[in-house]
Short mmCIF file of C-alpha atoms and ligand atoms in Angstrom, two decimals:
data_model
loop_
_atom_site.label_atom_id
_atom_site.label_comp_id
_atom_site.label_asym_id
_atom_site.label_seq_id
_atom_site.Cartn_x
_atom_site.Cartn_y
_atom_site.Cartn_z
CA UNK A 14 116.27 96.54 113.04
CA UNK A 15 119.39 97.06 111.07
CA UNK A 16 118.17 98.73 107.81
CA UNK A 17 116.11 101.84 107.39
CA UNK A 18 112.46 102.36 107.07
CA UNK A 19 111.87 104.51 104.33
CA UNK A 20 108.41 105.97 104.22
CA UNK A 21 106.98 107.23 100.69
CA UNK A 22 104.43 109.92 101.40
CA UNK A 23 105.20 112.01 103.95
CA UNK A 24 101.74 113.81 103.95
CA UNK A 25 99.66 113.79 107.04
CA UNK A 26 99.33 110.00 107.75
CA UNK A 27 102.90 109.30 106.54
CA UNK A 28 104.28 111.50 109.16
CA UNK A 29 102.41 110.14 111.64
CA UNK A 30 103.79 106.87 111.18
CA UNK A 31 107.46 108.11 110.50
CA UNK A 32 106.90 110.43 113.58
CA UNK A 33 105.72 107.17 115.98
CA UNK A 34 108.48 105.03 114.75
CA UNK A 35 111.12 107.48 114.70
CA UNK A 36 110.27 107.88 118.72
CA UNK A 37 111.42 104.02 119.23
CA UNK A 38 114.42 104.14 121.04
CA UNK A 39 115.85 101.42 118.83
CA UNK A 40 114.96 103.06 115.61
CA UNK A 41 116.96 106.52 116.28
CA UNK A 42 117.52 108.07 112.77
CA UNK A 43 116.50 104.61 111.66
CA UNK A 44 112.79 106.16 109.43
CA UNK A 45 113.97 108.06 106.39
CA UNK A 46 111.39 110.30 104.01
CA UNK A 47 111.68 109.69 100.72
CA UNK A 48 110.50 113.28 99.53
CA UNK A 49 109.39 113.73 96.07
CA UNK A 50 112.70 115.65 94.60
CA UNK A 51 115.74 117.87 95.70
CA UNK A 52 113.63 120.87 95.92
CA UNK A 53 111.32 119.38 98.59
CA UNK A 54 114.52 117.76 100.43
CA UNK A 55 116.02 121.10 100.43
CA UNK A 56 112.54 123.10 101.78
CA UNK A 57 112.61 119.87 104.50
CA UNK A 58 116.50 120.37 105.42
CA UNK A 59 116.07 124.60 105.42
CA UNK A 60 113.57 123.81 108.50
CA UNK A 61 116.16 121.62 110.08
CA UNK A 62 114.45 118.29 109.43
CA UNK A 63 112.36 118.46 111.52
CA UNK A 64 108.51 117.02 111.48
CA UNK A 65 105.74 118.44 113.58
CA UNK A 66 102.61 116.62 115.07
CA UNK A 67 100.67 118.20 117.14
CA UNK A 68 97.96 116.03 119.16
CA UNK A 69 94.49 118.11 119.71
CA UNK A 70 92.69 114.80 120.81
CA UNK A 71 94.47 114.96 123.88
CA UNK A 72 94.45 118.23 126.34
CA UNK A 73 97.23 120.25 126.48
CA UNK A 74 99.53 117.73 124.79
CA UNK A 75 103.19 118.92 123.82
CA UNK A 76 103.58 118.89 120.20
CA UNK A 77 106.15 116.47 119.33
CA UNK A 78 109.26 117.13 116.73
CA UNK A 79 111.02 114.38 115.22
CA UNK A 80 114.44 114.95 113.24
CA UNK A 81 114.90 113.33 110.55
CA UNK A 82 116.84 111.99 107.07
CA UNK A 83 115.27 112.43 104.43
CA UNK A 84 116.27 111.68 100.91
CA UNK A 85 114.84 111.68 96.81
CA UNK A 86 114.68 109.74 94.07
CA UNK A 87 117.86 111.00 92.23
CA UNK A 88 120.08 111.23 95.42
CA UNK A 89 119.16 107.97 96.96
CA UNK A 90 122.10 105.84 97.33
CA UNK A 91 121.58 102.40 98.83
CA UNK A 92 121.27 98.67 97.61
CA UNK A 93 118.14 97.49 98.63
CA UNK A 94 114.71 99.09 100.55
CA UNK A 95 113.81 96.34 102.86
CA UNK A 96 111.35 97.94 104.61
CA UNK A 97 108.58 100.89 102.71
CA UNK A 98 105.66 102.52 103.75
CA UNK A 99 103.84 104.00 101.27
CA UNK A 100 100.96 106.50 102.15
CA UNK A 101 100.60 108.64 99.32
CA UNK A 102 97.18 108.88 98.02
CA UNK A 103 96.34 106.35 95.82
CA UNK A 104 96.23 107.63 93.07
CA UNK A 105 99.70 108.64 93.20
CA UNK A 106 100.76 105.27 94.26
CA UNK A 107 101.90 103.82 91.34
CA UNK A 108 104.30 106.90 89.89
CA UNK A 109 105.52 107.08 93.25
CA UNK A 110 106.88 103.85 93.83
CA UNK A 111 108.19 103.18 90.18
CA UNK A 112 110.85 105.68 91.35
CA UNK A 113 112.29 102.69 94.18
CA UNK A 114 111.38 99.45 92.08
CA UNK A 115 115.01 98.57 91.03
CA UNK A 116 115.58 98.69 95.12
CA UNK A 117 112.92 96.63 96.23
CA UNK A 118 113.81 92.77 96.17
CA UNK A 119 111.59 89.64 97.00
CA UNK A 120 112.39 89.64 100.82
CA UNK A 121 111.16 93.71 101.15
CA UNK A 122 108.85 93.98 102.95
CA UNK A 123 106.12 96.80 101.61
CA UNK A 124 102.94 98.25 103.51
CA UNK A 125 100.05 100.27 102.03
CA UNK A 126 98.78 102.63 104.33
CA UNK A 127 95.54 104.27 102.60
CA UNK A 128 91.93 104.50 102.00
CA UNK A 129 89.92 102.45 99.45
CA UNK A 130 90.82 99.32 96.97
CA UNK A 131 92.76 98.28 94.17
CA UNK A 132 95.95 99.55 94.27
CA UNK A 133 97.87 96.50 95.22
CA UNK A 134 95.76 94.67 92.32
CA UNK A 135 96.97 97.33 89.92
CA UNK A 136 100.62 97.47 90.90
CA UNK A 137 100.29 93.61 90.63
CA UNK A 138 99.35 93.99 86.95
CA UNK A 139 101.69 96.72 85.95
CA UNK A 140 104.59 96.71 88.68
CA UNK A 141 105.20 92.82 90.07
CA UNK A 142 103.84 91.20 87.29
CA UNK A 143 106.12 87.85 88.83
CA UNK A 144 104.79 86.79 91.21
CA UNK A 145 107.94 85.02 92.28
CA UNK A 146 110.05 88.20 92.31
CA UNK A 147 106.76 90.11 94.12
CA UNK A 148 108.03 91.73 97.49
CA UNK A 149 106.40 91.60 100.80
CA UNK A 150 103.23 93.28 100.65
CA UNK A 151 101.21 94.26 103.89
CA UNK A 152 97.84 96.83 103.42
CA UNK A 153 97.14 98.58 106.53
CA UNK A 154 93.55 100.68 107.74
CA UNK A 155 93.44 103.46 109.57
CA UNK A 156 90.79 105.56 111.77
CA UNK A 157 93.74 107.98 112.85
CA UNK A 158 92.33 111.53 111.54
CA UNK A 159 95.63 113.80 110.79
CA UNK A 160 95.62 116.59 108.44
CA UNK A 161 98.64 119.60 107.20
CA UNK A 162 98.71 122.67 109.20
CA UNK A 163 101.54 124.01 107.54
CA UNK A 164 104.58 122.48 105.50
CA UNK A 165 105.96 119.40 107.97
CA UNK A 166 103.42 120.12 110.16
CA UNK A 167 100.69 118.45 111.12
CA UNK A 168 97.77 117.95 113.47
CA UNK A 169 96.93 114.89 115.25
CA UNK A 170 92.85 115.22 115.87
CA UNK A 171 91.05 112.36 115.25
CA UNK A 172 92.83 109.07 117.94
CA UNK A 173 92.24 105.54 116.07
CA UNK A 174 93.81 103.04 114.95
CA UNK A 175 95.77 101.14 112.46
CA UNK A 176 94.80 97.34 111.34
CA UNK A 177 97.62 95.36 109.43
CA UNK A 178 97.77 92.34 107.32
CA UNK A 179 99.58 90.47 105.15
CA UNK A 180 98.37 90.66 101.36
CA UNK A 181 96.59 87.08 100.74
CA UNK A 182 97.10 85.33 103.80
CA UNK A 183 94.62 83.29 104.62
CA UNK A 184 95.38 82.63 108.57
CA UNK A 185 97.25 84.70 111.00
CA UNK A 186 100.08 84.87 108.53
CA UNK A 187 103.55 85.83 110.64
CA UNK A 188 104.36 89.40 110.72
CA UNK A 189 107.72 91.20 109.88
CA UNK A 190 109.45 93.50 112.34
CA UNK A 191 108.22 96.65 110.35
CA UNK A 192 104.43 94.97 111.16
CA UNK A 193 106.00 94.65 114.95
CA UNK A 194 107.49 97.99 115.22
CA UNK A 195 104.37 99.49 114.44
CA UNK A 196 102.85 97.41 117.39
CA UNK A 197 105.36 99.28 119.66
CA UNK A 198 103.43 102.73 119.32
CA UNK A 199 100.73 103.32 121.92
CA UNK A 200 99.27 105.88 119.95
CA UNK A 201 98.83 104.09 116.76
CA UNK A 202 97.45 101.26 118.29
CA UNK A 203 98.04 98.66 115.73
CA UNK A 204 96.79 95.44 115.49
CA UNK A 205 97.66 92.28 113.22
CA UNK A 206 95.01 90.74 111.34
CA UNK A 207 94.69 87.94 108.63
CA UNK A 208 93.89 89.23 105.04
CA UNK A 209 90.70 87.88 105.47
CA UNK A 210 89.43 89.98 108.61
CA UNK A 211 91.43 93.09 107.01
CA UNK A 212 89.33 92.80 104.00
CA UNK A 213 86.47 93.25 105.94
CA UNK A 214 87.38 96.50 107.59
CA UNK A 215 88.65 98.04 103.92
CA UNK A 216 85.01 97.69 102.72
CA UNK A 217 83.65 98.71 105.95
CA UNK A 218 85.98 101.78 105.44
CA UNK A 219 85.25 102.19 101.65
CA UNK A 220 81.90 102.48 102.26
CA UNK A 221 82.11 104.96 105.24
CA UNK A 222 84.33 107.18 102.16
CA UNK A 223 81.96 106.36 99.28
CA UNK A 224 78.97 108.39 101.57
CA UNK A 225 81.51 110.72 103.14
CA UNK A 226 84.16 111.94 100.76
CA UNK A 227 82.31 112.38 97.42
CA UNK A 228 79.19 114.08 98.69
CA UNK A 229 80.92 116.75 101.17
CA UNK A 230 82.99 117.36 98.13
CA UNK A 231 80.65 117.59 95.55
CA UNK A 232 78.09 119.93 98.10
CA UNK A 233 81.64 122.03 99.39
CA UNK A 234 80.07 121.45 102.68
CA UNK A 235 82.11 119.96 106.46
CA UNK A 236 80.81 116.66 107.10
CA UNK A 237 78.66 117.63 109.97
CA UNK A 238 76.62 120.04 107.83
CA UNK A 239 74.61 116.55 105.64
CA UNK A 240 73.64 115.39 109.13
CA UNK A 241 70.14 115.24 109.82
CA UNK A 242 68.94 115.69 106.30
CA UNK A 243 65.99 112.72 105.47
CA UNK A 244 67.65 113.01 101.97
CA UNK A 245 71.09 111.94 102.49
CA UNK A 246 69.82 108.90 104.65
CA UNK A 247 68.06 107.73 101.40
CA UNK A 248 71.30 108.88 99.24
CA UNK A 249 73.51 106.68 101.86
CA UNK A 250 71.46 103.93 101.89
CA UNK A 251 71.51 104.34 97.89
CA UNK A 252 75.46 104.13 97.89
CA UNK A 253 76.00 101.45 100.72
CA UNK A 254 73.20 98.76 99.04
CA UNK A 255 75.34 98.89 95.87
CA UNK A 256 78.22 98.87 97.53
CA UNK A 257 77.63 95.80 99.91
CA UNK A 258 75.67 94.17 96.55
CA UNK A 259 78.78 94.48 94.58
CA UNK A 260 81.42 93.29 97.49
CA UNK A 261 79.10 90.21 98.35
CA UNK A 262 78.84 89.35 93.94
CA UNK A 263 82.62 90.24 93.49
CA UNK A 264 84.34 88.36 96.82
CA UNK A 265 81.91 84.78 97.32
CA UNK A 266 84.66 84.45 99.83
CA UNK A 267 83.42 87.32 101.71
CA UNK A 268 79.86 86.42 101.17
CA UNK A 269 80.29 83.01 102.86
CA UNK A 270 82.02 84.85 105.72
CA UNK A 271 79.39 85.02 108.42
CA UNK A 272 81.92 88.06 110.28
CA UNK A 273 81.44 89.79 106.71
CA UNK A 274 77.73 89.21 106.58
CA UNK A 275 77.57 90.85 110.26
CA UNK A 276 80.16 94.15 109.75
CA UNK A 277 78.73 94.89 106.65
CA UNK A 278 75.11 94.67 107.29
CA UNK A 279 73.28 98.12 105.29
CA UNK A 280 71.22 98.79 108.38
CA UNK A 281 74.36 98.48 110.67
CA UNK A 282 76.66 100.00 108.48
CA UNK A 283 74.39 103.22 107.14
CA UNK A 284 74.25 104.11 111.46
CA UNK A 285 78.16 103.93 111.44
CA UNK A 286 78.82 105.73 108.65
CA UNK A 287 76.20 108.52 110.12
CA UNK A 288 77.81 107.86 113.26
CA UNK A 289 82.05 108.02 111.94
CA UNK A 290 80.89 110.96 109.20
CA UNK A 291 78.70 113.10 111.80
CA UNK A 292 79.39 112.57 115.55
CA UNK A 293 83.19 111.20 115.27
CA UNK A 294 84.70 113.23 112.16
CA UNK A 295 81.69 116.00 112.08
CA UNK A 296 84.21 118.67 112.64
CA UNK A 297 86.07 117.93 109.37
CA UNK A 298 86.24 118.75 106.14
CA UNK A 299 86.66 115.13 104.19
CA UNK A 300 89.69 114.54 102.31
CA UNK A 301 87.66 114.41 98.89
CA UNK A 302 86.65 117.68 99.95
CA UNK A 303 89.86 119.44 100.51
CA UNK A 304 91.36 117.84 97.50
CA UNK A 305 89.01 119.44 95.48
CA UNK A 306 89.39 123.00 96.96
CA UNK A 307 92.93 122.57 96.51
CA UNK A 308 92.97 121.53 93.17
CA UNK A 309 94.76 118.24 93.99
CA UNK A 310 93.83 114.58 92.32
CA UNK A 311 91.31 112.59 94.64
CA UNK A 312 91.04 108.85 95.26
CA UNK A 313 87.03 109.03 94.00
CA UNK A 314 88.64 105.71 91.43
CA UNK A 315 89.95 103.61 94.34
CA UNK A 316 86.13 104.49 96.37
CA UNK A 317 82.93 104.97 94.22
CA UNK A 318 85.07 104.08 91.09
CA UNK A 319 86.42 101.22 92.55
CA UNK A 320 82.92 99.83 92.79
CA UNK A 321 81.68 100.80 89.01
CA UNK A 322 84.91 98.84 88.20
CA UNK A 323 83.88 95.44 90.43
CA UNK A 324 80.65 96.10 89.11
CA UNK A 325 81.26 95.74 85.47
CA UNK A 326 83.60 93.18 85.64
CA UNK A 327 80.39 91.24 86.45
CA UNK A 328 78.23 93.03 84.19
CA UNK A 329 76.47 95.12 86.90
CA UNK A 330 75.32 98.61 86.39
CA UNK A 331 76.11 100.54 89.58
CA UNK A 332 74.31 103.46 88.44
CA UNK A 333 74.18 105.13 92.07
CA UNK A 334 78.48 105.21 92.30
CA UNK A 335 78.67 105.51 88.97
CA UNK A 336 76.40 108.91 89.15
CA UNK A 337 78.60 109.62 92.29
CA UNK A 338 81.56 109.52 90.80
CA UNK A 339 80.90 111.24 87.94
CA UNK A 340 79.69 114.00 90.18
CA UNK A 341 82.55 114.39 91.94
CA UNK A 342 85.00 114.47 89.28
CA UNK A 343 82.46 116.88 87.93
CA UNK A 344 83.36 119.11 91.09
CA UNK A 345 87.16 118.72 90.78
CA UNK A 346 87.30 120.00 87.07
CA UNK A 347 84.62 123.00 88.03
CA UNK A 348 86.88 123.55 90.85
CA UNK A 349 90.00 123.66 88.60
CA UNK A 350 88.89 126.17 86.10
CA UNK A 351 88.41 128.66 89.13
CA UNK A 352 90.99 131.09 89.25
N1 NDP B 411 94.63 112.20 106.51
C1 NDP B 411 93.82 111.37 107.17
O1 NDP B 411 93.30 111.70 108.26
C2 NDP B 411 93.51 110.02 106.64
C3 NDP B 411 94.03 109.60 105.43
N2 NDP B 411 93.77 108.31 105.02
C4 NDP B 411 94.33 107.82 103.76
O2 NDP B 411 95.75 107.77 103.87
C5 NDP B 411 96.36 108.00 102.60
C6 NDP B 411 97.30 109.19 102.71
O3 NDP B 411 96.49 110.29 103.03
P1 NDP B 411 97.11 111.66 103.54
O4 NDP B 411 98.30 111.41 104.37
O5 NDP B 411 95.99 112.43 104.13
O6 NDP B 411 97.56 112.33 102.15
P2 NDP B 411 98.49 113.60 101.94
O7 NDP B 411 98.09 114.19 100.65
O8 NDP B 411 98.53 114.40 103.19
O9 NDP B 411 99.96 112.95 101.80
C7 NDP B 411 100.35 112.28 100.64
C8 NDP B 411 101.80 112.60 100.43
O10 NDP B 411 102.31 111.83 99.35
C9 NDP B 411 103.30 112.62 98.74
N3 NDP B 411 103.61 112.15 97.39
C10 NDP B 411 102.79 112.06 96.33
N4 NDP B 411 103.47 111.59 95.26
C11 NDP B 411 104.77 111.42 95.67
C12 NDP B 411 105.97 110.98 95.03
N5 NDP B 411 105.97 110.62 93.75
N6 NDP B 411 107.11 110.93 95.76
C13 NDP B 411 107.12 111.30 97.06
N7 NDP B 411 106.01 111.72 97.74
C14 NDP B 411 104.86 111.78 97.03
C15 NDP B 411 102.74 114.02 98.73
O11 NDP B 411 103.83 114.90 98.59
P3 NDP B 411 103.63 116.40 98.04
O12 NDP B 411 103.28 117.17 99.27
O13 NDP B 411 104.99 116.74 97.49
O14 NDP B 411 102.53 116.37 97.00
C16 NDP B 411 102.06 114.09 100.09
O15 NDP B 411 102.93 114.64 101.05
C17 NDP B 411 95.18 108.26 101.63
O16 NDP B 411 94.82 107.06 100.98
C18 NDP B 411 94.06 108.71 102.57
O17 NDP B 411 92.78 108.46 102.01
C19 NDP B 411 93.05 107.42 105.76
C20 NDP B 411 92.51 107.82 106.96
C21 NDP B 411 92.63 109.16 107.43
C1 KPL B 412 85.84 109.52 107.64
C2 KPL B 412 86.24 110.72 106.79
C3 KPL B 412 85.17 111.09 105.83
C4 KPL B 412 86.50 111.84 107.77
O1 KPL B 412 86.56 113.08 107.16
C5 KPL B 412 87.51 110.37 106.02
O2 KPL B 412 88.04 109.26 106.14
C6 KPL B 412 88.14 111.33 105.05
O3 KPL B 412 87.89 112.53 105.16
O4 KPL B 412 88.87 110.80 104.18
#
């Protein structure tokens, strides 16, 4: 690959990424950060540019350090991005990437790498309103658990993967090399999927989040502490009913998809989300969670809200993620006024 890959949200999952790629042989000094402004650059460059991931999942394992460029808005200098990850949270998503608009042309090739829906749908509506002139755009899911030990460095706990595909294609759509470059990394263990099967996984991940994230925030407690608990089985099943209800009313496509019926199944999925939130990520504290204790936006609009908005586009209630999300934005604000 001749141009750069930029990355646009070098928090915990975007330096993953940058980190894997950037330890291709045939992308040396090849990723480039694209920090928020001069003053982060300049805290990145004072610590030699360097990136640290450390990987707990796996005994004794070296930390690895990757050097690299990394640039902002006001200092970038180029023609054209032709290949962008963006993994800021989503709510930040859309002020982010306004910044690199006038250098992203029809043959870029953009992927999404975050949690829970409607982003691309909204940047579609205010961003690449032509659909003509619309870039690239890839959404990707991940099970990798990463989160910030201290500035540009990060830990590596949770080993899982990272599914791919191609915004709206129906079939196995053809990927692009930043799709195949990905596929290179053993440790991210990417794989390529069409829209279609992706779709499934994003709900099957939203509704993991819409038990997890908004509950262990709104209760301050680590994910591991609501297990066993009669009453958040009954609260879970709650959130996951409407959830699947309002996924099966808002996609027919995914209703007449017997793969969809299966995955997202409430009696399957409430065991997997017991079994992802309380065996597999017991030991953390959710994102939701932290965000709130930091005082930092969270992405409860693109999980629980994300639903309440499906849901009355048709007209639906959704009273339980409604209540949800209220809750937890509830939390955030109490949160905030702390000193
Ligand atoms: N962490 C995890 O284990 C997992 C995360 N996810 C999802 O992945 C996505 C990313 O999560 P995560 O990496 O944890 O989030 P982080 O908050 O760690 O990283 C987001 C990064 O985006 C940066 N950012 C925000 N706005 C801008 C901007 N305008 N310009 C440049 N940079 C900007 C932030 O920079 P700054 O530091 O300056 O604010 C921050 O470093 C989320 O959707 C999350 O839900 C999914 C699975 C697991
Ligand atoms: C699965 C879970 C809840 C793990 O903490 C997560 O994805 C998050 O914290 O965002």
């Amino acid at each position: 690959m001749n141009s750069p890959i930029y990355v646009l949200g070098a928090g915990s999952i975007g330096s993953l990424l940058a980190c894997e790629l950037a330890s291709l042989p045939s992308l040396q000094n090849k990723v480039v950060l694209l920090l928020r402004n001069q003053a982060r650059a300049e805290q990145f460059r004072a610590q030699q540019s360097l990136l640290t991931i450390e990987r707990t999942f796996e005994e004794n394992a070296p930390q690895i350090q990757c050097k690299l460029k990394a640039t902002y808005p006001a200092e970038l200098n180029v023609d054209t991005i032709d290949n962008l990850i963006v993994t800021t949270k989503t709510v930040h998503s859309e002020r982010a990437i306004l910044d690199y608009v006038p250098y992203i042309k029809k043959d870029s090739n953009i992927l999404f790498v975050q949690n829970g829906l409607g982003v691309i749908e909204h940047l579609k509506r205010v961003v690449w309103t032509d659909e003509s002139k619309s870039p690239n755009l890839y959404q990707g899911i991940t099970t990798h658990g990463c989160f910030q030990k201290k500035d540009f460095h990060y830990v590596h706990a949770g080993l899982g993967n990272l599914k791919i595909a191609k915004v709206g294609s129906s079939a196995m759509d053809s990927t692009c090399a930043l799709v195949e470059l990905l596929m290179k990394s053993k440790t991210l263990n990417t794989s390529y999927l069409s829209y279609d099967d992706l779709l499934i996984s994003q709900c099957e991940k939203l509704v993991i989040n819409a038990c997890m994230n908004p509950n262990t925030a709104i209760l301050d407690c680590m994910n591991r502490e609501l297990s066993n608990i009669e009453e958040v089985k009954v609260l879970f099943k709650c959130i996951i009913t409407e959830c699947v209800d309002v996924f099966f009313k808002s996609m027919p496509n995914l209703a007449e998809n017997p793969k969809a019926r299966q995955t997202l199944d409430i009696h399957r999925l409430l065991d997997f989300v017991m079994y992802v939130g309380f065996v597999v990520c017991g030991n953390n504290s959710s994102s939701m969670r932290q965000d709130t204790l930091f005082k930092r936006d969270t992405e409860i609009d693109s999980i629980n809200g994300w639903i309440v908005k499906l849901a009355n586009e048709l007209g639906y209630p959704a009273n339980v993620n409604k209540t949800i999300t209220l809750l937890a934005k509830i939390r955030a604000q109490v949160n905030q006024r702390r000193i």
